[in-house]
mmCIF file of C-alpha atoms in Angstrom:
data_model
loop_
_atom_site.group_PDB
_atom_site.id
_atom_site.type_symbol
_atom_site.label_atom_id
_atom_site.label_comp_id
_atom_site.label_asym_id
_atom_site.label_seq_id
_atom_site.Cartn_x
_atom_site.Cartn_y
_atom_site.Cartn_z
ATOM 1 C CA UNK Y 1 111.196 112.897 113.746
ATOM 2 C CA UNK Y 2 111.004 115.697 110.450
ATOM 3 C CA UNK Y 3 110.096 119.048 112.642
ATOM 4 C CA UNK Y 4 109.208 121.934 109.775
ATOM 5 C CA UNK Y 5 109.086 125.359 110.982
ATOM 6 C CA UNK Y 6 106.985 127.555 108.241
ATOM 7 C CA UNK Y 7 106.584 131.253 109.154
ATOM 8 C CA UNK Y 8 104.804 133.808 107.183
ATOM 9 C CA UNK Y 9 106.610 137.643 107.241
ATOM 10 C CA UNK Y 10 105.492 140.983 106.846
ATOM 11 C CA UNK Y 11 108.439 142.939 104.715
ATOM 12 C CA UNK Y 12 109.969 144.176 107.658
ATOM 13 C CA UNK Y 13 110.137 141.146 109.427
ATOM 14 C CA UNK Y 14 106.612 140.653 112.038
ATOM 15 C CA UNK Y 15 104.731 137.864 112.856
ATOM 16 C CA UNK Y 16 102.042 140.335 113.211
ATOM 17 C CA UNK Y 17 100.670 143.549 114.635
ATOM 18 C CA UNK Y 18 100.074 145.361 118.096
ATOM 19 C CA UNK Y 19 96.461 145.264 117.251
ATOM 20 C CA UNK Y 20 93.524 143.423 118.975
ATOM 21 C CA UNK Y 21 92.967 141.821 115.301
ATOM 22 C CA UNK Y 22 94.739 139.165 113.460
ATOM 23 C CA UNK Y 23 97.157 140.235 110.897
ATOM 24 C CA UNK Y 24 96.772 138.142 107.493
ATOM 25 C CA UNK Y 25 100.233 138.066 105.418
ATOM 26 C CA UNK Y 26 99.447 135.341 103.511
ATOM 27 C CA UNK Y 27 98.136 135.111 99.571
ATOM 28 C CA UNK Y 28 96.036 133.034 98.720
ATOM 29 C CA UNK Y 29 98.566 131.061 96.680
ATOM 30 C CA UNK Y 30 100.616 130.981 100.213
ATOM 31 C CA UNK Y 31 97.435 129.755 102.107
ATOM 32 C CA UNK Y 32 97.120 126.902 99.363
ATOM 33 C CA UNK Y 33 100.778 125.390 100.110
ATOM 34 C CA UNK Y 34 100.740 126.004 103.837
ATOM 35 C CA UNK Y 35 97.177 124.174 103.831
ATOM 36 C CA UNK Y 36 99.162 121.827 101.613
ATOM 37 C CA UNK Y 37 101.803 121.270 104.157
ATOM 38 C CA UNK Y 38 99.535 120.790 107.009
ATOM 39 C CA UNK Y 39 98.064 118.151 105.048
ATOM 40 C CA UNK Y 40 101.901 116.416 104.694
ATOM 41 C CA UNK Y 41 101.955 116.090 108.559
ATOM 42 C CA UNK Y 42 101.288 114.174 110.953
ATOM 43 C CA UNK Y 43 101.068 117.179 114.053
ATOM 44 C CA UNK Y 44 100.695 120.896 113.381
ATOM 45 C CA UNK Y 45 102.192 122.996 116.956
ATOM 46 C CA UNK Y 46 100.647 126.518 117.554
ATOM 47 C CA UNK Y 47 101.973 128.434 120.749
ATOM 48 C CA UNK Y 48 99.197 129.155 123.235
ATOM 49 C CA UNK Y 49 98.961 132.976 122.940
ATOM 50 C CA UNK Y 50 98.142 132.175 118.889
ATOM 51 C CA UNK Y 51 95.012 129.922 120.034
ATOM 52 C CA UNK Y 52 94.137 132.793 122.345
ATOM 53 C CA UNK Y 53 94.609 134.985 120.097
ATOM 54 C CA UNK Y 54 94.238 133.929 116.625
ATOM 55 C CA UNK Y 55 91.714 130.900 117.413
ATOM 56 C CA UNK Y 56 92.757 128.932 114.077
ATOM 57 C CA UNK Y 57 90.939 125.113 113.783
ATOM 58 C CA UNK Y 58 93.945 123.746 111.621
ATOM 59 C CA UNK Y 59 91.807 121.050 109.803
ATOM 60 C CA UNK Y 60 92.764 120.191 106.771
ATOM 61 C CA UNK Y 61 89.289 121.996 104.631
ATOM 62 C CA UNK Y 62 90.622 120.861 101.382
ATOM 63 C CA UNK Y 63 88.553 117.827 100.320
ATOM 64 C CA UNK Y 64 91.495 116.879 98.078
ATOM 65 C CA UNK Y 65 93.445 116.831 100.933
ATOM 66 C CA UNK Y 66 91.205 115.055 103.188
ATOM 67 C CA UNK Y 67 91.638 112.630 100.549
ATOM 68 C CA UNK Y 68 95.050 112.175 99.923
ATOM 69 C CA UNK Y 69 95.698 111.527 103.843
ATOM 70 C CA UNK Y 70 92.074 109.472 103.754
ATOM 71 C CA UNK Y 71 94.443 106.817 101.350
ATOM 72 C CA UNK Y 72 97.176 106.997 103.057
ATOM 73 C CA UNK Y 73 95.770 105.175 106.100
ATOM 74 C CA UNK Y 74 95.829 108.736 108.183
ATOM 75 C CA UNK Y 75 93.086 110.172 110.197
ATOM 76 C CA UNK Y 76 91.628 113.213 107.921
ATOM 77 C CA UNK Y 77 93.025 115.661 110.193
ATOM 78 C CA UNK Y 78 96.387 116.287 111.686
ATOM 79 C CA UNK Y 79 97.173 115.935 116.069
ATOM 80 C CA UNK Y 80 96.898 119.246 116.651
ATOM 81 C CA UNK Y 81 99.580 120.381 119.702
ATOM 82 C CA UNK Y 82 99.821 123.824 121.919
ATOM 83 C CA UNK Y 83 101.816 124.487 124.589
ATOM 84 C CA UNK Y 84 100.816 126.416 128.013
ATOM 85 C CA UNK Y 85 102.793 126.811 130.795
ATOM 86 C CA UNK Y 86 99.564 128.517 132.859
ATOM 87 C CA UNK Y 87 97.118 126.185 130.724
ATOM 88 C CA UNK Y 88 94.813 128.987 130.244
ATOM 89 C CA UNK Y 89 92.811 128.090 127.578
ATOM 90 C CA UNK Y 90 89.460 127.999 126.442
ATOM 91 C CA UNK Y 91 88.173 124.528 126.174
ATOM 92 C CA UNK Y 92 85.659 126.219 123.453
ATOM 93 C CA UNK Y 93 87.828 127.398 120.993
ATOM 94 C CA UNK Y 94 88.587 126.139 117.274
ATOM 95 C CA UNK Y 95 92.051 124.759 117.551
ATOM 96 C CA UNK Y 96 89.709 122.480 120.012
ATOM 97 C CA UNK Y 97 87.258 120.886 117.509
ATOM 98 C CA UNK Y 98 87.654 118.515 114.759
ATOM 99 C CA UNK Y 99 88.223 114.480 115.431
ATOM 100 C CA UNK Y 100 91.944 114.459 115.739
ATOM 101 C CA UNK Y 101 93.612 114.413 119.231
ATOM 102 C CA UNK Y 102 95.028 117.676 120.689
ATOM 103 C CA UNK Y 103 97.445 117.323 122.380
ATOM 104 C CA UNK Y 104 98.580 120.182 125.445
ATOM 105 C CA UNK Y 105 101.782 120.112 127.282
ATOM 106 C CA UNK Y 106 101.877 122.648 130.672
ATOM 107 C CA UNK Y 107 103.263 122.512 133.653
ATOM 108 C CA UNK Y 108 99.769 123.782 135.074
ATOM 109 C CA UNK Y 109 97.193 122.514 136.329
ATOM 110 C CA UNK Y 110 94.294 121.741 133.591
ATOM 111 C CA UNK Y 111 90.789 122.109 133.742
ATOM 112 C CA UNK Y 112 88.386 119.659 133.826
ATOM 113 C CA UNK Y 113 86.874 121.246 130.526
ATOM 114 C CA UNK Y 114 90.387 120.853 129.102
ATOM 115 C CA UNK Y 115 91.181 117.604 129.871
ATOM 116 C CA UNK Y 116 87.568 116.964 128.410
ATOM 117 C CA UNK Y 117 88.873 118.127 124.933
ATOM 118 C CA UNK Y 118 92.434 117.214 124.659
ATOM 119 C CA UNK Y 119 95.702 114.690 125.890
ATOM 120 C CA UNK Y 120 97.365 116.817 128.783
ATOM 121 C CA UNK Y 121 101.080 116.085 129.173
ATOM 122 C CA UNK Y 122 101.997 118.195 132.034
ATOM 123 C CA UNK Y 123 105.530 118.688 133.290
ATOM 124 C CA UNK Y 124 107.086 119.454 136.177
ATOM 125 C CA UNK Y 125 110.725 120.244 134.328
ATOM 126 C CA UNK Y 126 110.904 123.912 131.820
ATOM 127 C CA UNK Y 127 108.365 122.938 128.637
ATOM 128 C CA UNK Y 128 111.372 122.562 125.739
ATOM 129 C CA UNK Y 129 111.148 121.385 122.023
ATOM 130 C CA UNK Y 130 113.473 118.522 122.526
ATOM 131 C CA UNK Y 131 110.628 117.590 124.893
ATOM 132 C CA UNK Y 132 107.814 118.259 122.544
ATOM 133 C CA UNK Y 133 109.512 116.223 120.116
ATOM 134 C CA UNK Y 134 110.720 113.040 122.364
ATOM 135 C CA UNK Y 135 106.666 112.889 123.934
ATOM 136 C CA UNK Y 136 105.223 113.181 120.703
ATOM 137 C CA UNK Y 137 107.831 110.978 118.491
ATOM 138 C CA UNK Y 138 106.706 108.118 121.016
ATOM 139 C CA UNK Y 139 103.492 108.860 119.973
ATOM 140 C CA UNK Y 140 103.986 108.022 116.613
ATOM 141 C CA UNK Y 141 104.502 111.456 115.153
ATOM 142 C CA UNK Y 142 107.029 111.291 112.369
ATOM 143 C CA UNK Y 143 106.740 114.786 110.777
ATOM 144 C CA UNK Y 144 105.877 118.226 113.353
ATOM 145 C CA UNK Y 145 104.968 121.234 111.365
ATOM 146 C CA UNK Y 146 105.397 124.148 114.140
ATOM 147 C CA UNK Y 147 103.792 127.386 112.906
ATOM 148 C CA UNK Y 148 104.391 129.364 115.671
ATOM 149 C CA UNK Y 149 104.052 132.128 117.659
ATOM 150 C CA UNK Y 150 107.346 134.236 118.156
ATOM 151 C CA UNK Y 151 108.502 132.536 121.777
ATOM 152 C CA UNK Y 152 108.038 128.357 119.982
ATOM 153 C CA UNK Y 153 109.548 129.769 116.557
ATOM 154 C CA UNK Y 154 112.749 130.627 119.139
ATOM 155 C CA UNK Y 155 112.505 127.908 121.410
ATOM 156 C CA UNK Y 156 113.235 125.892 118.666
ATOM 157 C CA UNK Y 157 114.849 127.603 116.608
ATOM 158 C CA UNK Y 158 117.817 128.086 120.085
ATOM 159 C CA UNK Y 159 117.281 124.545 120.713
ATOM 160 C CA UNK Y 160 118.569 123.171 116.666
ATOM 161 C CA UNK Y 161 115.864 121.252 116.781
ATOM 162 C CA UNK Y 162 114.688 122.577 112.942
ATOM 163 C CA UNK Y 163 115.290 120.180 109.698
ATOM 164 C CA UNK Y 164 113.054 122.001 107.705
ATOM 165 C CA UNK Y 165 111.914 126.086 106.985
ATOM 166 C CA UNK Y 166 109.541 128.046 104.953
ATOM 167 C CA UNK Y 167 110.020 131.610 105.005
ATOM 168 C CA UNK Y 168 107.492 133.618 103.033
ATOM 169 C CA UNK Y 169 107.857 137.236 103.001
ATOM 170 C CA UNK Y 170 105.112 139.579 101.760
ATOM 171 C CA UNK Y 171 106.390 142.561 100.488
ATOM 172 C CA UNK Y 172 103.590 145.008 100.305
ATOM 173 C CA UNK Y 173 102.867 144.557 104.277
ATOM 174 C CA UNK Y 174 104.833 146.726 106.707
ATOM 175 C CA UNK Y 175 103.917 146.683 110.903
ATOM 176 C CA UNK Y 176 106.467 149.998 111.408
ATOM 177 C CA UNK Y 177 105.958 148.848 115.327
ATOM 178 C CA UNK Y 178 109.577 148.286 117.379
ATOM 179 C CA UNK Y 179 106.937 145.821 119.298
ATOM 180 C CA UNK Y 180 105.942 144.027 117.485
ATOM 181 C CA UNK Y 181 107.103 140.434 117.599
ATOM 182 C CA UNK Y 182 109.485 138.640 115.777
ATOM 183 C CA UNK Y 183 111.042 135.192 115.110
ATOM 184 C CA UNK Y 184 114.797 135.217 116.337
ATOM 185 C CA UNK Y 185 115.742 132.662 113.385
ATOM 186 C CA UNK Y 186 119.531 132.937 113.671
ATOM 187 C CA UNK Y 187 122.112 133.996 110.485
ATOM 188 C CA UNK Y 188 123.259 130.831 110.259
ATOM 189 C CA UNK Y 189 120.190 129.288 109.137
ATOM 190 C CA UNK Y 190 119.544 131.652 106.912
ATOM 191 C CA UNK Y 191 122.718 130.404 104.827
ATOM 192 C CA UNK Y 192 121.582 127.547 104.691
ATOM 193 C CA UNK Y 193 120.657 125.879 101.437
ATOM 194 C CA UNK Y 194 117.232 126.956 100.166
ATOM 195 C CA UNK Y 195 114.813 127.242 96.980
ATOM 196 C CA UNK Y 196 112.920 130.444 96.174
ATOM 197 C CA UNK Y 197 109.922 130.550 94.748
ATOM 198 C CA UNK Y 198 106.514 133.026 94.307
ATOM 199 C CA UNK Y 199 103.363 132.491 95.375
ATOM 200 C CA UNK Y 200 100.775 135.014 94.264
ATOM 201 C CA UNK Y 201 103.432 137.762 95.632
ATOM 202 C CA UNK Y 202 104.775 136.095 98.573
ATOM 203 C CA UNK Y 203 108.693 135.740 98.038
ATOM 204 C CA UNK Y 204 109.031 132.307 99.534
ATOM 205 C CA UNK Y 205 112.356 130.391 100.473
ATOM 206 C CA UNK Y 206 112.610 126.843 101.489
ATOM 207 C CA UNK Y 207 115.397 125.970 103.783
ATOM 208 C CA UNK Y 208 117.153 122.685 104.400
ATOM 209 C CA UNK Y 209 118.598 122.609 107.255
ATOM 210 C CA UNK Y 210 119.728 119.125 107.758
ATOM 211 C CA UNK Y 211 119.027 116.700 104.836
ATOM 212 C CA UNK Y 212 117.308 113.262 105.676
ATOM 213 C CA UNK Y 213 119.322 110.202 105.483
ATOM 214 C CA UNK Y 214 116.520 107.195 105.772
ATOM 215 C CA UNK Y 215 117.630 104.800 103.594
ATOM 216 C CA UNK Y 216 121.546 104.966 105.288
ATOM 217 C CA UNK Y 217 119.791 105.589 108.611
ATOM 218 C CA UNK Y 218 118.137 101.842 108.109
ATOM 219 C CA UNK Y 219 120.761 100.189 106.535
ATOM 220 C CA UNK Y 220 123.059 100.702 109.593
ATOM 221 C CA UNK Y 221 119.975 99.853 111.979
ATOM 222 C CA UNK Y 222 119.628 96.958 110.280
ATOM 223 C CA UNK Y 223 122.954 96.003 111.021
ATOM 224 C CA UNK Y 224 122.765 96.810 114.927
ATOM 225 C CA UNK Y 225 119.306 94.526 114.478
ATOM 226 C CA UNK Y 226 121.509 92.028 113.253
ATOM 227 C CA UNK Y 227 123.807 92.500 116.103
ATOM 228 C CA UNK Y 228 121.112 92.200 118.600
ATOM 229 C CA UNK Y 229 120.504 88.413 117.623
ATOM 230 C CA UNK Y 230 123.904 87.881 119.178
ATOM 231 C CA UNK Y 231 122.273 88.338 122.224
ATOM 232 C CA UNK Y 232 121.220 85.308 124.591
ATOM 233 C CA UNK Y 233 117.763 85.914 125.647
ATOM 234 C CA UNK Y 234 118.480 87.562 130.047
ATOM 235 C CA UNK Y 235 115.080 88.537 132.174
ATOM 236 C CA UNK Y 236 116.796 91.676 133.487
ATOM 237 C CA UNK Y 237 117.851 92.949 130.033
ATOM 238 C CA UNK Y 238 117.491 93.671 126.482
ATOM 239 C CA UNK Y 239 119.111 92.569 123.397
ATOM 240 C CA UNK Y 240 120.431 95.355 122.031
ATOM 241 C CA UNK Y 241 122.644 96.039 118.952
ATOM 242 C CA UNK Y 242 124.511 98.722 117.880
ATOM 243 C CA UNK Y 243 127.088 100.128 115.558
ATOM 244 C CA UNK Y 244 129.746 103.274 115.929
ATOM 245 C CA UNK Y 245 130.293 104.509 112.819
ATOM 246 C CA UNK Y 246 132.938 107.700 112.260
ATOM 247 C CA UNK Y 247 132.925 110.500 109.955
ATOM 248 C CA UNK Y 248 135.873 108.831 108.497
ATOM 249 C CA UNK Y 249 133.095 105.970 107.334
ATOM 250 C CA UNK Y 250 134.677 103.299 109.684
ATOM 251 C CA UNK Y 251 131.795 101.239 111.385
ATOM 252 C CA UNK Y 252 132.220 99.098 115.143
ATOM 253 C CA UNK Y 253 129.445 96.557 116.197
ATOM 254 C CA UNK Y 254 128.704 95.636 119.259
ATOM 255 C CA UNK Y 255 125.709 93.402 121.498
ATOM 256 C CA UNK Y 256 123.905 93.413 124.924
ATOM 257 C CA UNK Y 257 126.647 91.227 127.558
ATOM 258 C CA UNK Y 258 129.134 90.718 124.667
ATOM 259 C CA UNK Y 259 132.380 90.523 126.471
ATOM 260 C CA UNK Y 260 131.013 91.167 130.112
ATOM 261 C CA UNK Y 261 127.303 90.721 131.976
ATOM 262 C CA UNK Y 262 127.201 94.402 132.051
ATOM 263 C CA UNK Y 263 128.121 95.591 128.466
ATOM 264 C CA UNK Y 264 125.221 97.525 126.792
ATOM 265 C CA UNK Y 265 125.371 97.322 123.230
ATOM 266 C CA UNK Y 266 126.951 100.737 122.685
ATOM 267 C CA UNK Y 267 129.012 100.284 125.240
ATOM 268 C CA UNK Y 268 131.153 97.600 123.043
ATOM 269 C CA UNK Y 269 130.539 99.395 119.860
ATOM 270 C CA UNK Y 270 132.406 102.441 121.533
ATOM 271 C CA UNK Y 271 134.731 99.752 123.373
ATOM 272 C CA UNK Y 272 135.816 98.936 120.190
ATOM 273 C CA UNK Y 273 135.987 101.521 118.574
ATOM 274 C CA UNK Y 274 138.470 102.912 121.015
ATOM 275 C CA UNK Y 275 140.540 100.374 120.831
ATOM 276 C CA UNK Y 276 140.799 100.769 117.530
ATOM 277 C CA UNK Y 277 142.358 104.283 117.975
ATOM 278 C CA UNK Y 278 138.400 106.010 116.505
ATOM 279 C CA UNK Y 279 138.242 109.096 116.499
ATOM 280 C CA UNK Y 280 134.166 109.266 117.584
ATOM 281 C CA UNK Y 281 133.772 113.510 117.702
ATOM 282 C CA UNK Y 282 131.470 113.938 115.033
ATOM 283 C CA UNK Y 283 130.471 110.169 115.085
ATOM 284 C CA UNK Y 284 126.741 108.670 114.631
ATOM 285 C CA UNK Y 285 125.596 105.960 116.506
ATOM 286 C CA UNK Y 286 123.067 103.364 115.528
ATOM 287 C CA UNK Y 287 121.495 101.425 118.181
ATOM 288 C CA UNK Y 288 118.079 98.796 118.092
ATOM 289 C CA UNK Y 289 116.501 100.708 121.294
ATOM 290 C CA UNK Y 290 116.850 103.472 122.614
ATOM 291 C CA UNK Y 291 120.097 104.316 124.901
ATOM 292 C CA UNK Y 292 119.779 104.448 128.129
ATOM 293 C CA UNK Y 293 120.046 106.787 130.759
ATOM 294 C CA UNK Y 294 120.175 105.180 134.242
ATOM 295 C CA UNK Y 295 122.469 102.081 134.856
ATOM 296 C CA UNK Y 296 122.036 100.075 138.437
ATOM 297 C CA UNK Y 297 125.116 97.861 137.235
ATOM 298 C CA UNK Y 298 127.545 100.759 135.652
ATOM 299 C CA UNK Y 299 128.532 104.455 136.360
ATOM 300 C CA UNK Y 300 127.586 105.648 133.176
ATOM 301 C CA UNK Y 301 124.365 105.779 131.210
ATOM 302 C CA UNK Y 302 124.941 105.168 127.643
ATOM 303 C CA UNK Y 303 123.707 108.455 127.025
ATOM 304 C CA UNK Y 304 126.092 109.869 128.790
ATOM 305 C CA UNK Y 305 128.703 107.943 127.371
ATOM 306 C CA UNK Y 306 127.716 108.924 123.999
ATOM 307 C CA UNK Y 307 127.192 112.663 125.367
ATOM 308 C CA UNK Y 308 130.900 112.666 126.766
ATOM 309 C CA UNK Y 309 132.860 111.537 123.225
ATOM 310 C CA UNK Y 310 131.262 114.002 121.154
ATOM 311 C CA UNK Y 311 128.765 111.885 119.310
ATOM 312 C CA UNK Y 312 127.353 114.587 116.965
ATOM 313 C CA UNK Y 313 123.922 111.562 115.557
ATOM 314 C CA UNK Y 314 122.428 108.952 117.461
ATOM 315 C CA UNK Y 315 120.028 106.717 115.363
ATOM 316 C CA UNK Y 316 117.661 103.993 117.115
ATOM 317 C CA UNK Y 317 114.352 101.847 116.003
ATOM 318 C CA UNK Y 318 112.562 101.890 119.065
ATOM 319 C CA UNK Y 319 112.241 103.728 122.722
ATOM 320 C CA UNK Y 320 112.813 101.642 125.793
ATOM 321 C CA UNK Y 321 109.687 100.633 127.405
ATOM 322 C CA UNK Y 322 109.337 101.419 130.718
ATOM 323 C CA UNK Y 323 109.340 98.630 132.540
ATOM 324 C CA UNK Y 324 112.835 98.404 134.485
ATOM 325 C CA UNK Y 325 113.155 102.018 134.627
ATOM 326 C CA UNK Y 326 111.722 104.709 133.028
ATOM 327 C CA UNK Y 327 114.348 105.893 130.337
ATOM 328 C CA UNK Y 328 114.847 109.302 129.075
ATOM 329 C CA UNK Y 329 118.234 108.591 126.781
ATOM 330 C CA UNK Y 330 116.419 110.338 123.446
ATOM 331 C CA UNK Y 331 115.568 113.365 125.519
ATOM 332 C CA UNK Y 332 118.892 113.969 127.161
ATOM 333 C CA UNK Y 333 120.769 113.026 124.184
ATOM 334 C CA UNK Y 334 118.738 115.954 122.505
ATOM 335 C CA UNK Y 335 119.219 117.958 125.198
ATOM 336 C CA UNK Y 336 122.819 117.670 125.041
ATOM 337 C CA UNK Y 337 122.641 118.799 121.799
ATOM 338 C CA UNK Y 338 122.850 115.518 119.759
ATOM 339 C CA UNK Y 339 120.554 115.037 116.760
ATOM 340 C CA UNK Y 340 118.031 111.991 117.621
ATOM 341 C CA UNK Y 341 115.680 109.940 115.083
ATOM 342 C CA UNK Y 342 113.686 107.086 115.821
ATOM 343 C CA UNK Y 343 113.659 105.105 113.102
ATOM 344 C CA UNK Y 344 110.760 102.048 113.198
ATOM 345 C CA UNK Y 345 110.592 100.979 110.131
ATOM 346 C CA UNK Y 346 112.338 97.528 111.980
ATOM 347 C CA UNK Y 347 110.160 98.072 115.218
ATOM 348 C CA UNK Y 348 108.616 94.377 114.332
ATOM 349 C CA UNK Y 349 111.339 92.607 114.246
ATOM 350 C CA UNK Y 350 113.399 94.548 116.973
ATOM 351 C CA UNK Y 351 109.894 93.365 119.230
ATOM 352 C CA UNK Y 352 110.421 89.745 118.335
ATOM 353 C CA UNK Y 353 113.793 89.906 119.192
ATOM 354 C CA UNK Y 354 112.719 90.844 123.366
ATOM 355 C CA UNK Y 355 109.750 88.532 122.963
ATOM 356 C CA UNK Y 356 111.067 86.848 125.725
ATOM 357 C CA UNK Y 357 110.702 90.260 128.055
ATOM 358 C CA UNK Y 358 106.624 89.726 127.206
ATOM 359 C CA UNK Y 359 106.119 93.051 125.336
#
């Protein structure tokens, strides 16, 4: 998933003031750019306080943008997402209007009224950016736009889950209130490459925190899928292939049960890399399926193996179905600081290779 953050600030760095009314920071030209950005995403995320305070509809109001989305086979409006620990959200707010699906992440108990207008994802764990991204990615979201508020922005930046960042500053507006909400972005992000522009007087900086590597990833995923074809189908395991690519460009391949009856593809590829004396810290591992989080046959899961060796990225084609276990590999890797990408362009092939399991 590609995570994009869009923020509008006052000249003194505030997201809002402390009054009951909504502070309008964006110029019409800036709003037009934000609407185009929204229309290019699969989902938009705002926090519960934004839903309660600003009552946004987050709908694609521009007819041309609606037609563009429909022409791309998408719904007229992106999916809408919010998070609330208490789940005290007004079911009649504008956020829950429109034809797109609405999703609420919560640790609380949702009312019947709220369940009637949204999909509620309840977690017994602390809600995190890693959890949100993983659950949305499983539902097919490829581009997520995060718009705030302050706590949501802080969470995504603190967990290093942001790929692109659009920062628009209105130099004509000052809040001059130390209590006003401000984003905590971090100086390291603001030192990343950016392009600058003007949007009706708004000073806009667009930062690229992580480059897209679509074609490179697709190449190595094809290699991993080809490795998975070498597996002997088994009623108790998936046919999976994996490739370890080190920072100096060396590649090591493996597939399920290649050298032992319990060996997973990632484990086989890592074993070859270590035998060759390769440095795995900072490497990328490609797999046809999500690295496992639970092993019955061995003490260490593939996601634990990846974390232990300091891999920087993990890219896979499909999430593991909840067949043998409930896999949390991608979530555990994200929580461990690994950049995770699910790229489903080869999903049909991976599912066909594992057709013996009926998935």
